[in-house]
Tab-separated table of C-alpha atoms and ligand atoms in Angstrom:
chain	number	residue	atom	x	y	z
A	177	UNK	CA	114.932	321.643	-81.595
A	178	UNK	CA	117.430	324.133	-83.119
A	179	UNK	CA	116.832	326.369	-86.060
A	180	UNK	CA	118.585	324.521	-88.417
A	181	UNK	CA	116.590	321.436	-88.160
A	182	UNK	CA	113.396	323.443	-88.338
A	183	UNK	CA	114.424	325.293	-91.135
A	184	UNK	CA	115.818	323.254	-94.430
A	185	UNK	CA	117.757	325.020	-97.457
A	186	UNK	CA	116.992	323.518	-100.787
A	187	UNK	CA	119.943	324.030	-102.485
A	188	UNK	CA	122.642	323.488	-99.920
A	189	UNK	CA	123.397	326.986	-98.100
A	190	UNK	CA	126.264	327.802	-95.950
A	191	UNK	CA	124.158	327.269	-91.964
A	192	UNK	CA	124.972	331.236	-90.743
A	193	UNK	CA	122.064	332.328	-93.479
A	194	UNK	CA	119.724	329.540	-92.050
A	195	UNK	CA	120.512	329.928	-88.844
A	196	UNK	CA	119.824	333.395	-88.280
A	197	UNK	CA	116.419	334.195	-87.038
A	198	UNK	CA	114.347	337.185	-85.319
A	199	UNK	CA	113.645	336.205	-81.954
A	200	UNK	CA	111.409	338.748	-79.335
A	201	UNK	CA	112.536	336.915	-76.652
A	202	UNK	CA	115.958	338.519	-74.899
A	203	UNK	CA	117.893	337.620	-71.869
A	204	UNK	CA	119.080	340.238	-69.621
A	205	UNK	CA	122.658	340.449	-70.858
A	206	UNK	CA	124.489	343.715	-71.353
A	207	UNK	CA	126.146	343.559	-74.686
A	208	UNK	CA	129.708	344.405	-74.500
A	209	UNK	CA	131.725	347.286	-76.772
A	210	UNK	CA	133.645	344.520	-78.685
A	211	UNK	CA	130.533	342.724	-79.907
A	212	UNK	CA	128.336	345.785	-80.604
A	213	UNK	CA	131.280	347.485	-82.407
A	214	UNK	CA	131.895	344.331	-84.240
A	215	UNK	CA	127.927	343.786	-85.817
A	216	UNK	CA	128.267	347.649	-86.701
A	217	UNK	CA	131.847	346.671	-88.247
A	218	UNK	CA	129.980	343.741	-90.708
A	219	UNK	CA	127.499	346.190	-91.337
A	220	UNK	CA	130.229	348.770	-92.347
A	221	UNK	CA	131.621	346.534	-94.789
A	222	UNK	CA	128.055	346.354	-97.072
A	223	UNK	CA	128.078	347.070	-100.891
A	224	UNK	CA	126.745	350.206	-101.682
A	225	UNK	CA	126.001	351.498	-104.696
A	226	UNK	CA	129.175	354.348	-105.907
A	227	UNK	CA	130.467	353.029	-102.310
A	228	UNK	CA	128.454	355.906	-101.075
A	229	UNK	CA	128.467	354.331	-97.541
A	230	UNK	CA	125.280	355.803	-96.925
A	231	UNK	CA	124.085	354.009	-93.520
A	232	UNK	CA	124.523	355.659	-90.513
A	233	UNK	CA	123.742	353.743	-86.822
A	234	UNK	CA	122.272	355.314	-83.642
A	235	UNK	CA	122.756	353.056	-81.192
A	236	UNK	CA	121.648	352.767	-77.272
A	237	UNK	CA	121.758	350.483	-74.382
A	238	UNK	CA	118.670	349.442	-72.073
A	239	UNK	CA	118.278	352.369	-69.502
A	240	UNK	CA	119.682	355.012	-71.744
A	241	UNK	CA	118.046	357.971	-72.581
A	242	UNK	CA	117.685	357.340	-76.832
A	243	UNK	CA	116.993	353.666	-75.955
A	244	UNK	CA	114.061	354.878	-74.333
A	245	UNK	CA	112.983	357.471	-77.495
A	246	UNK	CA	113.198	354.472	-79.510
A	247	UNK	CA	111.021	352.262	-77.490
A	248	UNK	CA	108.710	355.062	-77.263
A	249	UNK	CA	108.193	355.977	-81.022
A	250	UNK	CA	107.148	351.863	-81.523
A	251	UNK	CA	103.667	350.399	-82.158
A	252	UNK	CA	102.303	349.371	-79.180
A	253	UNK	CA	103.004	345.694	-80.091
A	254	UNK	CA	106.625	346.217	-80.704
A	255	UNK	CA	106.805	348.133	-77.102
A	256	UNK	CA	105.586	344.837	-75.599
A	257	UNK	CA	109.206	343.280	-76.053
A	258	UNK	CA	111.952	345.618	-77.884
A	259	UNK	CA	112.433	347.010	-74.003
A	260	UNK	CA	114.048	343.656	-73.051
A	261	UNK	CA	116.529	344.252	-75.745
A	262	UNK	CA	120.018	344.642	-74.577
A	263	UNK	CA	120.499	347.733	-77.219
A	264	UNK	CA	118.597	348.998	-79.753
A	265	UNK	CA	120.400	350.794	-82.984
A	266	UNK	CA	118.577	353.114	-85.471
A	267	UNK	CA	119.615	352.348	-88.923
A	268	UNK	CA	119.558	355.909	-90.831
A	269	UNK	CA	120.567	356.372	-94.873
A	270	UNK	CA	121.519	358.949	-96.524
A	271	UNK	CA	119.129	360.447	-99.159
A	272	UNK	CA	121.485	362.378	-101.080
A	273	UNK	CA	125.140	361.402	-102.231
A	274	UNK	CA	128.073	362.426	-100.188
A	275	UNK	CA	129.694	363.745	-103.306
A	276	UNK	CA	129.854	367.398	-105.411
A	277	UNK	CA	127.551	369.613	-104.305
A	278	UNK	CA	125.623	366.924	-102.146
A	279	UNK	CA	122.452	367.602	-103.363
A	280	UNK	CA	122.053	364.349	-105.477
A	281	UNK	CA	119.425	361.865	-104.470
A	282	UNK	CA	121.093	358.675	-104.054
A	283	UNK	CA	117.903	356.136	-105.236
A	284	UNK	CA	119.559	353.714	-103.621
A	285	UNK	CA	119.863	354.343	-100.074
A	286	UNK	CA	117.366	352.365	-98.293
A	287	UNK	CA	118.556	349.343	-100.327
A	288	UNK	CA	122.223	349.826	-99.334
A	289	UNK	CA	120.894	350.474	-95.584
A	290	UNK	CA	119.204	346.492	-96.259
A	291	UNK	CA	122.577	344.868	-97.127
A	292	UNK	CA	123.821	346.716	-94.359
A	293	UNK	CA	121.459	345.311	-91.731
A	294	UNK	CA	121.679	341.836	-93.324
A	295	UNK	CA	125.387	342.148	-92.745
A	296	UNK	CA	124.946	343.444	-89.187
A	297	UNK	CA	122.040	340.883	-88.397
A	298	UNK	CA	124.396	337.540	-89.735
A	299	UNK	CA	127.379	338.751	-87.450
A	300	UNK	CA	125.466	339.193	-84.399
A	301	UNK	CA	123.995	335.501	-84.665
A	302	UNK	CA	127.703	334.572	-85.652
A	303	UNK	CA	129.001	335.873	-82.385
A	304	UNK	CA	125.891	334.315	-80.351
A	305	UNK	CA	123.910	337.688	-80.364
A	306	UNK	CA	119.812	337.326	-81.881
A	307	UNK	CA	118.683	340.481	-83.546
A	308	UNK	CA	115.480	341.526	-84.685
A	309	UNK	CA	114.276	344.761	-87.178
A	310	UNK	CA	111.502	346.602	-86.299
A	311	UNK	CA	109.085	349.153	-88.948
A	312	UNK	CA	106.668	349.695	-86.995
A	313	UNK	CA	107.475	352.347	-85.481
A	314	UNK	CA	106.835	356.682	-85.994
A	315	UNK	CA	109.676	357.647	-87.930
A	316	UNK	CA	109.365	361.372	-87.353
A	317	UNK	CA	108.917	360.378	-84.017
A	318	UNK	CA	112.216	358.521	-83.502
A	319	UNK	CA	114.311	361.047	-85.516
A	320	UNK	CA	113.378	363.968	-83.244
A	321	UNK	CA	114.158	361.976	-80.538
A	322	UNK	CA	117.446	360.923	-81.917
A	323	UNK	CA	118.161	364.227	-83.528
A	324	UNK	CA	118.240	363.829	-86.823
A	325	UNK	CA	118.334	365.894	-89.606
A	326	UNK	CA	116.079	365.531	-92.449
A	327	UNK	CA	119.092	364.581	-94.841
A	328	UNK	CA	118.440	361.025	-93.736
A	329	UNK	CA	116.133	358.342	-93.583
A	330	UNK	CA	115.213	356.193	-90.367
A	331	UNK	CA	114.990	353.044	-91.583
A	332	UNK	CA	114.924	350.774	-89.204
A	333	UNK	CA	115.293	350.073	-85.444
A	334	UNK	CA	117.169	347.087	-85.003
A	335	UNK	CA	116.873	345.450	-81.351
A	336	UNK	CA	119.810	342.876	-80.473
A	337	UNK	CA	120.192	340.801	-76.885
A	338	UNK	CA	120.544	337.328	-76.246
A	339	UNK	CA	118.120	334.641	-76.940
A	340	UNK	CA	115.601	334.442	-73.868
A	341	UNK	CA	113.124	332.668	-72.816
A	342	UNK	CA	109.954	332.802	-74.649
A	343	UNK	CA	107.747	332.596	-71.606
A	344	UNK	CA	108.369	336.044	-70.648
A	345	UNK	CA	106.683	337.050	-73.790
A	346	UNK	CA	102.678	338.285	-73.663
A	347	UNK	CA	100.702	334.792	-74.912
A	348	UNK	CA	99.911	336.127	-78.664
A	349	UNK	CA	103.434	336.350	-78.873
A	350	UNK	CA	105.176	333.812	-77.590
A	351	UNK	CA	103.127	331.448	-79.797
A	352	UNK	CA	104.906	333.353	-82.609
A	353	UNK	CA	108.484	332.597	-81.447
A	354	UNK	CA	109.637	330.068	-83.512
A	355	UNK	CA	111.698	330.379	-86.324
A	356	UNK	CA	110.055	331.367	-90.152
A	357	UNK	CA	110.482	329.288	-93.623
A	358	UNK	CA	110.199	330.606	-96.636
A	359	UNK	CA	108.550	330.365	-99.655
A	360	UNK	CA	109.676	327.918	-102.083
A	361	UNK	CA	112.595	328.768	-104.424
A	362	UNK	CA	110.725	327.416	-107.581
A	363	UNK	CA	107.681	330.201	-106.658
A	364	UNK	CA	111.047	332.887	-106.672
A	365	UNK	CA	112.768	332.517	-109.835
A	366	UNK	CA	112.191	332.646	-113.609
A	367	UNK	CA	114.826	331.398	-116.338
A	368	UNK	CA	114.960	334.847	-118.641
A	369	UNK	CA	111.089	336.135	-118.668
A	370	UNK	CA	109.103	337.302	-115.925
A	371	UNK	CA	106.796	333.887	-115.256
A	372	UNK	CA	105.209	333.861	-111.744
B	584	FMN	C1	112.091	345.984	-92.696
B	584	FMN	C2	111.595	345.066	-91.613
B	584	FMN	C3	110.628	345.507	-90.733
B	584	FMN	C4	110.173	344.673	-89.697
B	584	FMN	N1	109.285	345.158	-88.768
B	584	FMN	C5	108.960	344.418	-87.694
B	584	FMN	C6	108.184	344.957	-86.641
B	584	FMN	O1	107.777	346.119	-86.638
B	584	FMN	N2	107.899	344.149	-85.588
B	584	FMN	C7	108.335	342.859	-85.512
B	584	FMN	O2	108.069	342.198	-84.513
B	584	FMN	N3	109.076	342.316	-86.508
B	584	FMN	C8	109.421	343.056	-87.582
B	584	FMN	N4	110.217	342.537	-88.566
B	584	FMN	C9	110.692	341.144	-88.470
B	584	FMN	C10	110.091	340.255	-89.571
B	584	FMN	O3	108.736	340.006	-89.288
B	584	FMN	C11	110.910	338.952	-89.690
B	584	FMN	O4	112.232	339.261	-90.060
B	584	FMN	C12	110.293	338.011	-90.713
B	584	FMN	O5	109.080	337.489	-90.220
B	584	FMN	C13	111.212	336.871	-91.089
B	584	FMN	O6	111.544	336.130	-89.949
B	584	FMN	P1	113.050	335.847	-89.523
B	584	FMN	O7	113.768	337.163	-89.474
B	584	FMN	O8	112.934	335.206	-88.177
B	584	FMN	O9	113.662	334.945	-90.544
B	584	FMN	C14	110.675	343.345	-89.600
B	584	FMN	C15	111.650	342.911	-90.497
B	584	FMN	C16	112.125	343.744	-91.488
B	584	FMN	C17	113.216	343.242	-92.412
């Protein structure tokens, strides 16, 4: 059954935000230069508030050396099947503006990192590539693996691969691997006063 008859939009949608969903289950595919470059490209073109820009992305294939810091700063749960992943990219934001004397917070750069990974997370399934974010995970851990300075934020770890096949996944999780829904939207919004 695919996603999209699984999942149903009440107010019609375009499919790509439907049909994107986090699998844990990845083939063994090696993801090519033009279609990692090209979910970091999406992700590039994100809003951001004063167009600070202020994502950064560590990325790593399976076998490499920061793949394997990232796999090893995970909860153990994650570790059971972010290794299958044909790369794993650390999404980092800036905490202060790039601008003056760059010493001014920017309060908004974990939010601009989000629409960044939503960006980066609807390409990938555009181009036939399943991605899933990961928080659990030791940030201080991961950024002295991955070198990074203080300045920034680890966000997230984003693993992307090709959809696999669920079986290979430890039995508490493969009865997970299906796609989400959503709460309803009359339980999200409010016409002019706060009323939930
Ligand atoms: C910020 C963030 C952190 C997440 N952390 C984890 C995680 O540590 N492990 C995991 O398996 N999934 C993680 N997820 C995946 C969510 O559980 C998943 O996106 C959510 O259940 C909605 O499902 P969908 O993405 O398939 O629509 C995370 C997602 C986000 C956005």
């Amino acid at each position: 059954m695919s996603v999209l008859e699984t999942r149903k939009a009440e107010a019609g949608v375009n499919d790509l935000f439907i049909d994107r969903w986090s699998p844990r289950a990845y083939a063994a595919d090696e993801i090519p230069d033009s279609d990692l470059f090209t979910v970091l490209e999406a992700a590039r073109w994100a809003p951001s508030a004063r167009n600070a820009q202020p994502w950064r992305f560590v990325y790593a294939r399976r076998g490499a050396a920061g793949f394997q810091g990232m796999v090893a700063s995970m909860a153990a749960y994650n570790q059971q099947w972010a290794p299958k992943a044909s790369a794993l990219i650390a999404l980092l934001s800036a905490k202060v503006y790039p601008f003056g004397d760059k010493t001014e917070p920017n309060g908004y750069h974990s939010f601009d990192a989000g629409a960044a990974w939503v960006n980066l997370s609807l390409q990938a399934n555009l181009l036939g590539w399943r991605t899933r974010a990961i928080g659990a995970f030791d940030k201080a851990r991961a950024a002295e693996a991955l070198k990074v300075p203080e300045t920034y934020a680890v966000e997230v770890i984003i693993a992307i691969g090709k959809p696999g096949d669920p079986e290979m996944l430890p039995a508490d999780l493969r009865s997970k691997e299906s796609p989400t829904t959503r709460l309803p939207l009359r339980e999200l919004i409010s016409d002019g006063v706060f009323k939930f």
